[in-house]
Tab-separated table of N, CA and C in Angstrom:
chain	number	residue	atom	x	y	z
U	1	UNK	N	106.481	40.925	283.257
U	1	UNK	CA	106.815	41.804	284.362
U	1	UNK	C	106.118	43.153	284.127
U	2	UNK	N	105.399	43.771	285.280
U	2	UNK	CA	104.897	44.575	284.762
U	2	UNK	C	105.606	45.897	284.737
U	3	UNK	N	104.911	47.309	284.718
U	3	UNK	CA	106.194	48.439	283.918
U	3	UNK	C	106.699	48.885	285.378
U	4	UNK	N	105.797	48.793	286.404
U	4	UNK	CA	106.211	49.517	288.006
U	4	UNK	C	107.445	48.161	288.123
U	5	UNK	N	107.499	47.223	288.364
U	5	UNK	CA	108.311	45.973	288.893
U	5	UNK	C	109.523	46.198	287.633
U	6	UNK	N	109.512	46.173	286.666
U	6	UNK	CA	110.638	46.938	285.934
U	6	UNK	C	111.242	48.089	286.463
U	7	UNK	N	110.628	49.024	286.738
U	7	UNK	CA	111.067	50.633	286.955
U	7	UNK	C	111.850	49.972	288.704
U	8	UNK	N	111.228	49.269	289.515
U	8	UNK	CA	111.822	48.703	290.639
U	8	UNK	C	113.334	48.052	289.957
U	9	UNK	N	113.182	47.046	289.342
U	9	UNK	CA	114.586	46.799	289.424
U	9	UNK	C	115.379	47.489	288.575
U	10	UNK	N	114.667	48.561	287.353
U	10	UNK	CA	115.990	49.614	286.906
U	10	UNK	C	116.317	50.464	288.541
U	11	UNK	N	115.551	50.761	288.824
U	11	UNK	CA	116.108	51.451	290.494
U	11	UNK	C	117.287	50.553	291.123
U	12	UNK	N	116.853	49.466	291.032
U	12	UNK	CA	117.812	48.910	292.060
U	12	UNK	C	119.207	48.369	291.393
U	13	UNK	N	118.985	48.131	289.964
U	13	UNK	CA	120.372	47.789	289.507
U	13	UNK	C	121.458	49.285	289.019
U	14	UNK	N	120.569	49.872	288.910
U	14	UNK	CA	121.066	52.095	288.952
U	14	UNK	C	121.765	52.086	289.822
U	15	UNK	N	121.253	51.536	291.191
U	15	UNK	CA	122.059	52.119	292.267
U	15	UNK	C	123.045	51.052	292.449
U	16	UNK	N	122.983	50.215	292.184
U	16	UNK	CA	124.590	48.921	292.310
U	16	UNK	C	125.498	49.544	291.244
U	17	UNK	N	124.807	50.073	290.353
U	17	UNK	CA	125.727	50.769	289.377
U	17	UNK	C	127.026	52.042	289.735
U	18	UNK	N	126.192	52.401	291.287
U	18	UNK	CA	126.638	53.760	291.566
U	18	UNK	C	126.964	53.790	293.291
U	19	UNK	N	127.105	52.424	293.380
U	19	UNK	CA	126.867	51.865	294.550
U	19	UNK	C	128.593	52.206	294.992
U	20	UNK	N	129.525	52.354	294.519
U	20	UNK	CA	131.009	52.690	294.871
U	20	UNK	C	130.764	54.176	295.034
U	21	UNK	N	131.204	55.241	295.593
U	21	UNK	CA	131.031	56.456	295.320
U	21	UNK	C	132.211	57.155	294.442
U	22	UNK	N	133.099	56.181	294.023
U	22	UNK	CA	133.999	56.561	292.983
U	22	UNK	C	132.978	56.502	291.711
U	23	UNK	N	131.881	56.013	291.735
U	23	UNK	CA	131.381	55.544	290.311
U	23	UNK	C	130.152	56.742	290.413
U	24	UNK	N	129.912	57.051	291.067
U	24	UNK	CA	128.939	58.435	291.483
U	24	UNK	C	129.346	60.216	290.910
U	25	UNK	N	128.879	60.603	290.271
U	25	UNK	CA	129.015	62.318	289.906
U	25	UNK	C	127.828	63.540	290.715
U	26	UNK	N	128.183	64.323	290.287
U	26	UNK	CA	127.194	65.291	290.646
U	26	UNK	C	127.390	66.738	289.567
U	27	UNK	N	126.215	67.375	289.269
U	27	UNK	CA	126.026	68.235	288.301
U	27	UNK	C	126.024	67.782	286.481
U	28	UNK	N	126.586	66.782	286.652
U	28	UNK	CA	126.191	66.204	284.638
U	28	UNK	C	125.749	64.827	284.740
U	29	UNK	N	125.445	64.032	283.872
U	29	UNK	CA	124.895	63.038	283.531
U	29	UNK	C	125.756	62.059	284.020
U	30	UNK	N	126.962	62.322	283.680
U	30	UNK	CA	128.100	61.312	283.203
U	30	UNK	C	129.520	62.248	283.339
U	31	UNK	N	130.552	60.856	283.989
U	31	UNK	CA	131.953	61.542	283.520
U	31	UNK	C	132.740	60.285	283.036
U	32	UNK	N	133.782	60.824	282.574
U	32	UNK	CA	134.753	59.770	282.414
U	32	UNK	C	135.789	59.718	283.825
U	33	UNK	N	136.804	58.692	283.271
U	33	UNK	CA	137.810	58.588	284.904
U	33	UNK	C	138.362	59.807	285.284
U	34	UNK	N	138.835	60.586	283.623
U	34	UNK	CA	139.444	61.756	284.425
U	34	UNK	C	138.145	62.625	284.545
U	35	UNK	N	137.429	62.591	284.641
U	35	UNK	CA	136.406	63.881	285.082
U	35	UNK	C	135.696	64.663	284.095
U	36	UNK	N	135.941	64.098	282.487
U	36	UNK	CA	135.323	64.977	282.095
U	36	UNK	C	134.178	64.697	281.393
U	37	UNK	N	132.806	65.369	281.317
U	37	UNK	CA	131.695	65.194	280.517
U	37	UNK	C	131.354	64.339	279.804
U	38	UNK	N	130.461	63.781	279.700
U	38	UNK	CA	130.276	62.516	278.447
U	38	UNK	C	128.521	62.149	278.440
U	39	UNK	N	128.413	61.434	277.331
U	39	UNK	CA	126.632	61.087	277.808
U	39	UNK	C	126.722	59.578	278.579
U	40	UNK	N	125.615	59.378	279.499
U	40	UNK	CA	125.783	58.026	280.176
U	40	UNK	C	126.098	56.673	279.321
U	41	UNK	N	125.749	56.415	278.502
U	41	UNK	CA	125.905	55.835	277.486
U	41	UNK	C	126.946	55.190	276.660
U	42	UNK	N	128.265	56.562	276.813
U	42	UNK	CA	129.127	56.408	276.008
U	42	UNK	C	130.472	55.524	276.997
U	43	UNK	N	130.981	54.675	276.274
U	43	UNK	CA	131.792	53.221	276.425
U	43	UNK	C	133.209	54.319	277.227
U	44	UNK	N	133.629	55.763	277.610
U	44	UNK	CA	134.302	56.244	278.440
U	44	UNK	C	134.019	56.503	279.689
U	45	UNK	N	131.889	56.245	279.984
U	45	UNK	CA	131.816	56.281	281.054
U	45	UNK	C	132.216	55.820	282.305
U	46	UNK	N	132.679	56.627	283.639
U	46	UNK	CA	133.110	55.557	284.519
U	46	UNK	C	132.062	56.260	285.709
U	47	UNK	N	131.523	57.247	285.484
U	47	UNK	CA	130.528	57.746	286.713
U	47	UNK	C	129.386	58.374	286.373
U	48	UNK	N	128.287	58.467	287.275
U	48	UNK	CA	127.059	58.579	286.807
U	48	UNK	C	126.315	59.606	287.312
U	49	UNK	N	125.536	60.131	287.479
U	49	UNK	CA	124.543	60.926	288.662
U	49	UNK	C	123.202	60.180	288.145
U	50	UNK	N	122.472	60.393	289.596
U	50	UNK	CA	121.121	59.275	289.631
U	50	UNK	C	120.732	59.275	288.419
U	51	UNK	N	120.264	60.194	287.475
U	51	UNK	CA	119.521	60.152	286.036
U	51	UNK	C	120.391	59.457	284.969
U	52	UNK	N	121.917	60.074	285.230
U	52	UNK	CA	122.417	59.255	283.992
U	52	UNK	C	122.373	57.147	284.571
U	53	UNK	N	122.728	57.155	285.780
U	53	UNK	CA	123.012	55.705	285.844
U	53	UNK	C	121.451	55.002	285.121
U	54	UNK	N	120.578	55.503	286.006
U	54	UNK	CA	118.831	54.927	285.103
U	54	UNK	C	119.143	55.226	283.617
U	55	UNK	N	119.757	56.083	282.938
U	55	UNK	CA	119.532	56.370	281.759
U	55	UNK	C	120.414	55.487	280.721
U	56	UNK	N	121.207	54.747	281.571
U	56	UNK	CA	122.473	54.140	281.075
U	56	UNK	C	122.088	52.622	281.058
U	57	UNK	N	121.010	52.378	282.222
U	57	UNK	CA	120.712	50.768	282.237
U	57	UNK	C	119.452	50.600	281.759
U	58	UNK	N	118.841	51.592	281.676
U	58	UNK	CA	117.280	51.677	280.678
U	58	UNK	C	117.708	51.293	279.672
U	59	UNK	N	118.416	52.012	278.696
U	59	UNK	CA	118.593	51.894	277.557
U	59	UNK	C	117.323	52.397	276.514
U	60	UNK	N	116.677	51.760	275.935
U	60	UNK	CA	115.455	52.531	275.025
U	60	UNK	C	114.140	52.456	275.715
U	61	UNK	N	113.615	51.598	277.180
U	61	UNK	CA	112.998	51.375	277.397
U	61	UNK	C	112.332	52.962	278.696
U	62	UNK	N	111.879	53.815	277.873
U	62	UNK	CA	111.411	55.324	278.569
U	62	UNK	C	110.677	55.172	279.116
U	63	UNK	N	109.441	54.783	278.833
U	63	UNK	CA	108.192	54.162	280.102
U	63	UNK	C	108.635	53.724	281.180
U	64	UNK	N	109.751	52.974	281.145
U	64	UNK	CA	110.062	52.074	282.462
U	64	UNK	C	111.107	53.504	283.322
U	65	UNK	N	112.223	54.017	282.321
U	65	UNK	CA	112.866	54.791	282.882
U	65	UNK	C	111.911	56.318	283.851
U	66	UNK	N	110.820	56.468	283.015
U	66	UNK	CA	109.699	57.632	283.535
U	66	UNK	C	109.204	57.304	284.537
U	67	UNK	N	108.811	56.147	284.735
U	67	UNK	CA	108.211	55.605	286.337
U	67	UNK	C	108.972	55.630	287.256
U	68	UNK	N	110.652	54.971	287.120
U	68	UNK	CA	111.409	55.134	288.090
U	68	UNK	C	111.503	56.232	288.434
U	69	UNK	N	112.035	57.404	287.294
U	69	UNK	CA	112.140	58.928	287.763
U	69	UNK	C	110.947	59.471	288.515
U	70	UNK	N	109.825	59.116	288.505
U	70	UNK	CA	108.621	59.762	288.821
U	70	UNK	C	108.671	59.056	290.231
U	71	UNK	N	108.636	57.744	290.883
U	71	UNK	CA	108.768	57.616	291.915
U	71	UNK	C	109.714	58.030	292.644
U	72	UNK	N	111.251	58.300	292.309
U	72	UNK	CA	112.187	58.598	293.162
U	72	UNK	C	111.747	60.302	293.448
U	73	UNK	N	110.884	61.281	292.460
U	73	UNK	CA	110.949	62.116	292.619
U	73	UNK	C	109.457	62.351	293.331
U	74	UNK	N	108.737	61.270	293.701
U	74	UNK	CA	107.366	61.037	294.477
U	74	UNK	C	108.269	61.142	296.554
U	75	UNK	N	109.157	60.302	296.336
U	75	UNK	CA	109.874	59.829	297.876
U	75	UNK	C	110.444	61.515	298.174
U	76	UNK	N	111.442	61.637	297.348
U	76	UNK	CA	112.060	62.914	297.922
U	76	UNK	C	111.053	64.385	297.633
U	77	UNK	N	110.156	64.341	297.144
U	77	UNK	CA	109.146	65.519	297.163
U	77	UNK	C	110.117	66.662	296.129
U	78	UNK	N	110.881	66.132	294.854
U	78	UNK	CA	111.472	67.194	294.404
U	78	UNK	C	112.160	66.597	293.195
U	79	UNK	N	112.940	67.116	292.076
U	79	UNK	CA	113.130	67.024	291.060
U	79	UNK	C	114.144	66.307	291.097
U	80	UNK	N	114.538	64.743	290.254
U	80	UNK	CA	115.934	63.875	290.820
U	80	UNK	C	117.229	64.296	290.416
U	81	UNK	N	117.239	65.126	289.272
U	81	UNK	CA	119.140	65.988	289.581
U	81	UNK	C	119.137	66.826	290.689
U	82	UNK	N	118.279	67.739	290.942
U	82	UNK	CA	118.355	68.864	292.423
U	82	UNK	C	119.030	67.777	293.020
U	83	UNK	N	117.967	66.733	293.328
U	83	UNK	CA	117.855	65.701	294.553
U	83	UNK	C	119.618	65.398	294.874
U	84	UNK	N	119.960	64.806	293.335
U	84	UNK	CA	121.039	64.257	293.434
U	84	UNK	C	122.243	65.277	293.787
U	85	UNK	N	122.368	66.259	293.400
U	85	UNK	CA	123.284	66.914	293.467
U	85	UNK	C	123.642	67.978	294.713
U	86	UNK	N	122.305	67.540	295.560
U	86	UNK	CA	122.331	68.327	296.913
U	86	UNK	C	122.360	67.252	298.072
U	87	UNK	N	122.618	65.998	297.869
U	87	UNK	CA	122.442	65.244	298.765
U	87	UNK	C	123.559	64.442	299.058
U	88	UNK	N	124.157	63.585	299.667
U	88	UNK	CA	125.203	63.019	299.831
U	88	UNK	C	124.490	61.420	299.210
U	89	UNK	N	126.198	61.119	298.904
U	89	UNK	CA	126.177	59.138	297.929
U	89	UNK	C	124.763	58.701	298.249
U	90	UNK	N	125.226	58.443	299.997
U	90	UNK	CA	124.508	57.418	300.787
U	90	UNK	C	122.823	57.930	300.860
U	91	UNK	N	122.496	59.115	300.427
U	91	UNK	CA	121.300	60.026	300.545
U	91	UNK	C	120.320	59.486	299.094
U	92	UNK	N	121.179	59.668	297.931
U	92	UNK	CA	121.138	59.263	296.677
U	92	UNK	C	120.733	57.644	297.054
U	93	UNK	N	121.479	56.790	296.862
U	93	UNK	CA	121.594	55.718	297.427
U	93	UNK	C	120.183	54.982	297.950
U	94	UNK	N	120.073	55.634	299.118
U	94	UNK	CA	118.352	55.685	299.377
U	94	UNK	C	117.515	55.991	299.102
U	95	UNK	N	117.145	56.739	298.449
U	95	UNK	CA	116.179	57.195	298.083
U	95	UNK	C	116.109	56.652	296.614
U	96	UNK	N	116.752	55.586	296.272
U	96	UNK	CA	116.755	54.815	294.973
U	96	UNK	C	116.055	53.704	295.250
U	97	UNK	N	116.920	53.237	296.220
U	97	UNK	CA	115.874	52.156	297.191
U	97	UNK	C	114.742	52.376	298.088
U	98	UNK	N	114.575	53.217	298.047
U	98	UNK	CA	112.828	53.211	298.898
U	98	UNK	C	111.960	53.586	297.865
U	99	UNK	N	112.326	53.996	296.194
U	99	UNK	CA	111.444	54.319	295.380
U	99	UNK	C	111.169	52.726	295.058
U	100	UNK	N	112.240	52.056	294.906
U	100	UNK	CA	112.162	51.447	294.439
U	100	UNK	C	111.426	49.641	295.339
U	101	UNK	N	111.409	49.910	296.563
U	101	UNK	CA	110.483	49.336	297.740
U	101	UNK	C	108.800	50.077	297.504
U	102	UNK	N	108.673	51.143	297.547
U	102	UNK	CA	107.344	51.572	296.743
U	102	UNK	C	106.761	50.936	295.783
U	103	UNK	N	107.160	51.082	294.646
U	103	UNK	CA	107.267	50.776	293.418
U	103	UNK	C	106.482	49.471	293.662
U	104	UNK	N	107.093	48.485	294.672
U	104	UNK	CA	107.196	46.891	294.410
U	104	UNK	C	105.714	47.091	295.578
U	105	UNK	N	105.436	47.576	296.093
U	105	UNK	CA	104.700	47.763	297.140
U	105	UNK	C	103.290	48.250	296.588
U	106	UNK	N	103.463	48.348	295.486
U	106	UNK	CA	101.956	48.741	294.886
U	106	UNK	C	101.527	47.800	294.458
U	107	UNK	N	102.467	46.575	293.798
U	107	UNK	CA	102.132	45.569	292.879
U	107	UNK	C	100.966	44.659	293.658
């Protein structure tokens, strides 16, 4: 598989990740249920913002995670926490999936 068709489906399984908007944050990486701080990573996570959910289903694989970030931040013309944290779920949401329709669209 190549690294764009990877970075496509970390996009698209990110956003099933975050696809409830209970499971969605804004301003940190990560929270737990009650709300507070954590890295995406850690086994209290229950919510994400766009970077932590990619950062949480990447896992060690950065090349793949850098392409996704670089396309989602190719679609919205701007940096993907701004993005995320000024936009609504369903805004987020999309623009995960049309990076990630790009992405597959080059192959």
């Amino acid at each position: 598989m190549t690294r764009k068709r990877q970075a496509a489906k970390l996009l698209r399984d990110a956003a099933a990740l975050i696809e409830d908007p209970e499971r969605w944050t804004t301003t940190y990486f990560a929270r737990t249920a009650e709300d507070h701080e954590c890295l995406p990573t850690d086994k209290a996570a229950a919510k994400w913002c766009m970077l932590g959910a990619l950062g949480k289903i990447s896992g060690k694989h950065h090349a793949v995670l850098t392409e996704a970030q670089t396309a989602v931040e190719r679609h919205v013309g701007y940096g993907i926490g701004n993005f995320n944290d000024t936009h609504t779920h369903d805004e987020v949401l999309r623009a995960m999936r049309a990076a990630a329709e790009s992405l597959e669209a080059q192959e």
